[in-house]
PDB file of C-alpha atoms in Angstrom:
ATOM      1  CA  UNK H   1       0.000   0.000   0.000  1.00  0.00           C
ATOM      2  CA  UNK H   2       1.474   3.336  -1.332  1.00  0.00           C
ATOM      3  CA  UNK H   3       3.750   4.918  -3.288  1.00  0.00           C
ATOM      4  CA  UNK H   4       2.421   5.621  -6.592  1.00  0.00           C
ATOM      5  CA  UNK H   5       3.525   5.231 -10.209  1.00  0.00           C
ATOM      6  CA  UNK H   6       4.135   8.229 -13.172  1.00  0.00           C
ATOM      7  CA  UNK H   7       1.127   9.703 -14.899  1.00  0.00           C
ATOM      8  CA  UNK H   8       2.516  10.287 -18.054  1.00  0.00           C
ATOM      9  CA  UNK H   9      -0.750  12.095 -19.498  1.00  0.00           C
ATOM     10  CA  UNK H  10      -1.764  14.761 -20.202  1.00  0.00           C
ATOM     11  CA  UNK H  11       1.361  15.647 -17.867  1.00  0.00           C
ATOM     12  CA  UNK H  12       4.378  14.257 -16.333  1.00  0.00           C
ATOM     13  CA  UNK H  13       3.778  14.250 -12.449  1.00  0.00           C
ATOM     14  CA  UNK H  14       4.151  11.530 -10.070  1.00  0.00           C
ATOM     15  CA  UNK H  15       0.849  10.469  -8.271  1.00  0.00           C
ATOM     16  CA  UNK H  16       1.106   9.250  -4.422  1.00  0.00           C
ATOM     17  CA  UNK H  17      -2.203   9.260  -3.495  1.00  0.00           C
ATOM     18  CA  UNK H  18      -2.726   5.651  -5.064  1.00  0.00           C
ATOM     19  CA  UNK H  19      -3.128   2.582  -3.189  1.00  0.00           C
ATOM     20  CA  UNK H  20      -4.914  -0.855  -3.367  1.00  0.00           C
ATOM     21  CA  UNK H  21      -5.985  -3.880  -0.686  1.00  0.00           C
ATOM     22  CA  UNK H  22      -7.191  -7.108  -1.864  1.00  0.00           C
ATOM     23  CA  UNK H  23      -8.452 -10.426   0.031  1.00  0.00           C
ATOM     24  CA  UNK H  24      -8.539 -13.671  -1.289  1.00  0.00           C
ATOM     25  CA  UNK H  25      -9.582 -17.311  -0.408  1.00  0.00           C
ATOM     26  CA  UNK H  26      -9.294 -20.719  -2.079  1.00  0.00           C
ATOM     27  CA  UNK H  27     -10.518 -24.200  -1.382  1.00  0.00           C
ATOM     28  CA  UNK H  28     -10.830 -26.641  -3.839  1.00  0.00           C
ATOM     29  CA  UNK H  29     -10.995 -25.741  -7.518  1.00  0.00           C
ATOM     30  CA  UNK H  30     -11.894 -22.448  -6.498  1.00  0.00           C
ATOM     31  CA  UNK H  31     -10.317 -18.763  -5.927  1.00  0.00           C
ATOM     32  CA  UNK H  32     -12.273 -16.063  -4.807  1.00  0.00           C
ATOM     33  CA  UNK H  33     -11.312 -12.314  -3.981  1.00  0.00           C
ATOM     34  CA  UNK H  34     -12.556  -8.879  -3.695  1.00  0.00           C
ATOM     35  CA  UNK H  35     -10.203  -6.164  -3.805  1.00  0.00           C
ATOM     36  CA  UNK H  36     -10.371  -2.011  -3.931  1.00  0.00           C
ATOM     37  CA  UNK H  37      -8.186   0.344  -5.819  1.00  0.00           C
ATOM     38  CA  UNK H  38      -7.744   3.905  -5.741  1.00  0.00           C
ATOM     39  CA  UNK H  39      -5.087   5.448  -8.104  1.00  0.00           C
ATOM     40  CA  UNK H  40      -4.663   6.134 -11.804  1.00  0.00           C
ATOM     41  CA  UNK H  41      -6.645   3.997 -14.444  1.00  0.00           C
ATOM     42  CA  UNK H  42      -5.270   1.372 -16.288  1.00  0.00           C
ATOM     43  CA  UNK H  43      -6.931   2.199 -19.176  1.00  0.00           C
ATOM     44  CA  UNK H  44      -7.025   5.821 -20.941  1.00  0.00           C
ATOM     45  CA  UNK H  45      -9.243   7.405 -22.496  1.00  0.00           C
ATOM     46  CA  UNK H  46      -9.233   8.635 -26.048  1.00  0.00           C
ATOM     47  CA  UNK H  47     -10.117  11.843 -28.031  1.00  0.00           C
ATOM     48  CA  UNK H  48      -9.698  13.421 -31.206  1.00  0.00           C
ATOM     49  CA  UNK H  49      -7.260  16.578 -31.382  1.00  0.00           C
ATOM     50  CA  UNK H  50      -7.448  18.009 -34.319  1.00  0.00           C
ATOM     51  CA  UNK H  51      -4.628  20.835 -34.071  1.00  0.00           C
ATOM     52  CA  UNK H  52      -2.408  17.642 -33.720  1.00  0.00           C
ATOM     53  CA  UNK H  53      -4.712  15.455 -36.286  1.00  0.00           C
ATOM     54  CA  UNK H  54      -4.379  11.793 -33.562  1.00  0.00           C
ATOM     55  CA  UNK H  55      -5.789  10.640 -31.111  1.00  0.00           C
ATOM     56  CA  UNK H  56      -4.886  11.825 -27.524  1.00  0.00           C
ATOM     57  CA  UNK H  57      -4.720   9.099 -24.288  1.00  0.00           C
ATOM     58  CA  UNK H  58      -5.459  10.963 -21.069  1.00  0.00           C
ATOM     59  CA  UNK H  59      -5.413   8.601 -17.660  1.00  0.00           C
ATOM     60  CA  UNK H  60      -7.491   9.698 -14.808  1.00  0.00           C
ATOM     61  CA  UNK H  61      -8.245   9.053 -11.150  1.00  0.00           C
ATOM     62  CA  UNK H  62     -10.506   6.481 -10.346  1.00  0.00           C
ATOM     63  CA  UNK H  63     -12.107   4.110  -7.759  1.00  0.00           C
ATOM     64  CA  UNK H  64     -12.612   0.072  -8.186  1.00  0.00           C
ATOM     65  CA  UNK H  65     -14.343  -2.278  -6.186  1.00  0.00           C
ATOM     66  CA  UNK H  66     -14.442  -5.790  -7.351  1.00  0.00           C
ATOM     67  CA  UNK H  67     -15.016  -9.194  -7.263  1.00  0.00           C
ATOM     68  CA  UNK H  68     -13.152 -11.867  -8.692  1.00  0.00           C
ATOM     69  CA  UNK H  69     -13.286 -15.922  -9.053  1.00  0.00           C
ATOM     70  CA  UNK H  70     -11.628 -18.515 -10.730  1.00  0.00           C
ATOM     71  CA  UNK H  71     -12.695 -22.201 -10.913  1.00  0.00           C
ATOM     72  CA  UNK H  72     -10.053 -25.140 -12.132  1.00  0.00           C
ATOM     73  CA  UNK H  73     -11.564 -28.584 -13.698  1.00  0.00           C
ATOM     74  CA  UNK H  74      -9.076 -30.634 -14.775  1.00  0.00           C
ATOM     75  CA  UNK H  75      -7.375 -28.848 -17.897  1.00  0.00           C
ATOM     76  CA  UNK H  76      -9.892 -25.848 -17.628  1.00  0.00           C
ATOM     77  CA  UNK H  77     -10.015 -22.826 -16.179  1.00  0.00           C
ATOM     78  CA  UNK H  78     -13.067 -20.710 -15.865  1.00  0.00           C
ATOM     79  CA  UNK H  79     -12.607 -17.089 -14.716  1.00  0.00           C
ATOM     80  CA  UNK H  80     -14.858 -14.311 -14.473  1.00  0.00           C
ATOM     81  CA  UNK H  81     -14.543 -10.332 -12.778  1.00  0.00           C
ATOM     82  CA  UNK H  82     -16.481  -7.318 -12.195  1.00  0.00           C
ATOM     83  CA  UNK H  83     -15.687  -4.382 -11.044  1.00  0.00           C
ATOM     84  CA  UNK H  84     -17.607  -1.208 -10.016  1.00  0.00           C
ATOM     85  CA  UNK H  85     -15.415   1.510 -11.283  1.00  0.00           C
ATOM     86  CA  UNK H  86     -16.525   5.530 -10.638  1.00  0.00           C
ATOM     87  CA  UNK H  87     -14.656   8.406 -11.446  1.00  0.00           C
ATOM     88  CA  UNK H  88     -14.813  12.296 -11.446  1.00  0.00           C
ATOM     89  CA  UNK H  89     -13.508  12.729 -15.015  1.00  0.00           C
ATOM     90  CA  UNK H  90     -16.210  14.966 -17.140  1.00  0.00           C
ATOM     91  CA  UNK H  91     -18.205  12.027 -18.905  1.00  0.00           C
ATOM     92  CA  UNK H  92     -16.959   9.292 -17.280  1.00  0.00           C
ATOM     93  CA  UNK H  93     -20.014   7.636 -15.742  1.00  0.00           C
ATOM     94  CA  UNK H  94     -19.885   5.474 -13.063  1.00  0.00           C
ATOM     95  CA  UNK H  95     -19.807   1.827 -14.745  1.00  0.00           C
ATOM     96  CA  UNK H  96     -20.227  -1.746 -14.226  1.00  0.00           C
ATOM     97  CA  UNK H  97     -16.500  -3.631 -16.274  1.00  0.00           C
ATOM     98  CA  UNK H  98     -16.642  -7.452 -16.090  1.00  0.00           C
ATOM     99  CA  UNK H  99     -14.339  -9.751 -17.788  1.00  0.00           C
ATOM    100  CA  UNK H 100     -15.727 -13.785 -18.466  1.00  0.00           C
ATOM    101  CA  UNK H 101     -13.757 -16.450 -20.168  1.00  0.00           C
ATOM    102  CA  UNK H 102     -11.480 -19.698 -19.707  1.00  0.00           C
ATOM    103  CA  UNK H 103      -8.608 -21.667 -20.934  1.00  0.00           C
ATOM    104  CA  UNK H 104      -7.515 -24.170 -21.813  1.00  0.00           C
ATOM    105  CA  UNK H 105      -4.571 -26.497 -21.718  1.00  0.00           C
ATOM    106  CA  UNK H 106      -2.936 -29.034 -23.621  1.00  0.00           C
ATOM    107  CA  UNK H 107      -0.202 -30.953 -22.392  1.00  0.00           C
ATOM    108  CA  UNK H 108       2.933 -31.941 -24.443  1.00  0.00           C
ATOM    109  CA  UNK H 109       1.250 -31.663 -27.977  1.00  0.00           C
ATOM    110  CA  UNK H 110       4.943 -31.730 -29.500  1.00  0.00           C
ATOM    111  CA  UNK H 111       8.556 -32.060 -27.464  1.00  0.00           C
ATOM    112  CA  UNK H 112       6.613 -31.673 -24.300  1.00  0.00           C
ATOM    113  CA  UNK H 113       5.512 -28.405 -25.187  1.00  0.00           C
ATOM    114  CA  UNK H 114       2.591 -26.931 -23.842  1.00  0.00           C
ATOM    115  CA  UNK H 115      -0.323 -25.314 -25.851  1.00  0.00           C
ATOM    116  CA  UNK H 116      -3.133 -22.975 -23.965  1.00  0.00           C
ATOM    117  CA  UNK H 117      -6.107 -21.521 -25.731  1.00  0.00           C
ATOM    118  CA  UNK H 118      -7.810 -18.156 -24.503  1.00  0.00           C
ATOM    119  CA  UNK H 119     -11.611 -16.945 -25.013  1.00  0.00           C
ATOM    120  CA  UNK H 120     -12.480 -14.041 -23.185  1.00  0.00           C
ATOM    121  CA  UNK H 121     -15.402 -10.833 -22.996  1.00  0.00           C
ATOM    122  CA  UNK H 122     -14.695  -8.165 -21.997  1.00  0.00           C
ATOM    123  CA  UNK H 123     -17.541  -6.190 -21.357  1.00  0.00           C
ATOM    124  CA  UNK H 124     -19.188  -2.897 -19.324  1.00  0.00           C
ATOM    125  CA  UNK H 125     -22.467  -1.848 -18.450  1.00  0.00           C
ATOM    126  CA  UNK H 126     -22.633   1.185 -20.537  1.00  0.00           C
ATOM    127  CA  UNK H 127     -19.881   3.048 -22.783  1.00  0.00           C
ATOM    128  CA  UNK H 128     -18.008   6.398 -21.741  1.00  0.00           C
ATOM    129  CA  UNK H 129     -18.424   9.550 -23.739  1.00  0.00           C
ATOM    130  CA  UNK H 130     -15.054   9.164 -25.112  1.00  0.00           C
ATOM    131  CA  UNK H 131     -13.001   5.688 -27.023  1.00  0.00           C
ATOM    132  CA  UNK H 132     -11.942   3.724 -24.136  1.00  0.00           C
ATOM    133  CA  UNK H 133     -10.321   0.337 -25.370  1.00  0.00           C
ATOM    134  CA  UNK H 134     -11.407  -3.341 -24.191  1.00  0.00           C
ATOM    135  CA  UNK H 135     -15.364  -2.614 -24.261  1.00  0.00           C
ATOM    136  CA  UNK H 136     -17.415  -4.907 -25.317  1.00  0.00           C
ATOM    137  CA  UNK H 137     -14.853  -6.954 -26.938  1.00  0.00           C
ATOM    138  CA  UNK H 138     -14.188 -10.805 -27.519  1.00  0.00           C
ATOM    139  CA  UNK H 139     -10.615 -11.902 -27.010  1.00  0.00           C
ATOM    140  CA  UNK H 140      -9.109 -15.061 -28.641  1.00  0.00           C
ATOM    141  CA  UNK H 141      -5.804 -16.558 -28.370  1.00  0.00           C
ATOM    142  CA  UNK H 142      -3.189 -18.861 -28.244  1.00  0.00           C
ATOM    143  CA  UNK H 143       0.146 -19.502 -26.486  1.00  0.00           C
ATOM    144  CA  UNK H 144       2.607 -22.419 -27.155  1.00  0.00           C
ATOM    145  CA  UNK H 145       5.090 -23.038 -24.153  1.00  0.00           C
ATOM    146  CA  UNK H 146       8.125 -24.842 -24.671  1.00  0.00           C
ATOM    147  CA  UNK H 147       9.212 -27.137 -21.602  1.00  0.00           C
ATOM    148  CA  UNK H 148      12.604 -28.650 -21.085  1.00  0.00           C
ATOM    149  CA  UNK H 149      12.064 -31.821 -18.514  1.00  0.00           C
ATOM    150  CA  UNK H 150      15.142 -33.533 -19.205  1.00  0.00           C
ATOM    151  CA  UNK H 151      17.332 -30.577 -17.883  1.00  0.00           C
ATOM    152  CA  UNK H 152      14.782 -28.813 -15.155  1.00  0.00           C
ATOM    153  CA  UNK H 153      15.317 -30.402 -12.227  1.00  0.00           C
ATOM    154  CA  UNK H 154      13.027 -29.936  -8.644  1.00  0.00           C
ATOM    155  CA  UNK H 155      14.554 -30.361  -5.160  1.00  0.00           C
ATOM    156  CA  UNK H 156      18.316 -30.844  -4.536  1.00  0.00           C
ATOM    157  CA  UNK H 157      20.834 -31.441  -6.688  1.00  0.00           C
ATOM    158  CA  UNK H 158      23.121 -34.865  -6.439  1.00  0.00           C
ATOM    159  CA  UNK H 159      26.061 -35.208  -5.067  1.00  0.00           C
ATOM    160  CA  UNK H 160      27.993 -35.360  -8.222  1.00  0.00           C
ATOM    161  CA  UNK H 161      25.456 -32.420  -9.853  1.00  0.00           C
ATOM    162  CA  UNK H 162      27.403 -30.409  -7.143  1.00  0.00           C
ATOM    163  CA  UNK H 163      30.462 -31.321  -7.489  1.00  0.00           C
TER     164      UNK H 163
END
């Protein structure tokens, strides 16, 4: 809790008033938390400038209270979020962000690598004024991990692996 981290826009000034607290508890398959944040948000928002003819980011203060679960079975992992996020920046309405999806994972497909496929929503209750990214959207994706069993080794070494 403290400290803060640089607010790059639409200055450069450090922000210390930010801060966070989050509990969690598991049992089983499942992982449960709610958590508060007060600081800068992830997630700018965008306008048009036309002396400059782009698009301008511009971070803001916010508030975030959320909930959060995760439930393993087996090779699958189902997640979901939501957040209630407010904010005093002009036509930034209080909202309602939740994020739903899973993955899953496949176990040495090739040379013991590792493949894991991602669906997720990302969603809100209503949209801001102003293009903020990641509402509303469906995520897809795909990562390949490559694994190395033969030279990874867990626990202590041997007596002639030290030597």
């Amino acid at each position: 809790i403290g400290g803060g981290v640089a607010n790059h826009y639409p200055n450069d000034n450090w922000q210390p008033d930010q801060w966070a607290a989050r509990y969690f508890s598991s049992y089983g398959g499942l992982d449960h938390g709610i958590s508060y944040i007060q600081g800068v948000e992830r997630n700018a928002t965008f306008a048009f400038n036309p002396a400059l003819s782009e698009l301008v980011g511009t971070t803001y203060d916010s508030k975030r209270l959320g909930v959060d679960t995760t439930y393993v079975v087996g090779e699958l992992v189902l997640k979901g979020e939501w957040v209630v996020r407010t904010s005093d920046q002009e036509h930034n309405r209080r909202a309602l962000l939740y994020a739903m999806g899973g993955e899953y994972g496949l176990t040495e497909i090739r040379d013991h690598a590792d493949l894991t496929l991602f669906l997720e929503y990302l969603g809100t209750s209503r949209n801001v004024q102003y293009i903020e990214l990641m509402q509303n959207d469906l995520f897809a994706a795909a990562r390949i991990t490559f694994n190395d069993h033969y030279k990874q080794q867990i626990g202590r070494a041997s007596r002639r692996e030290r030597v």
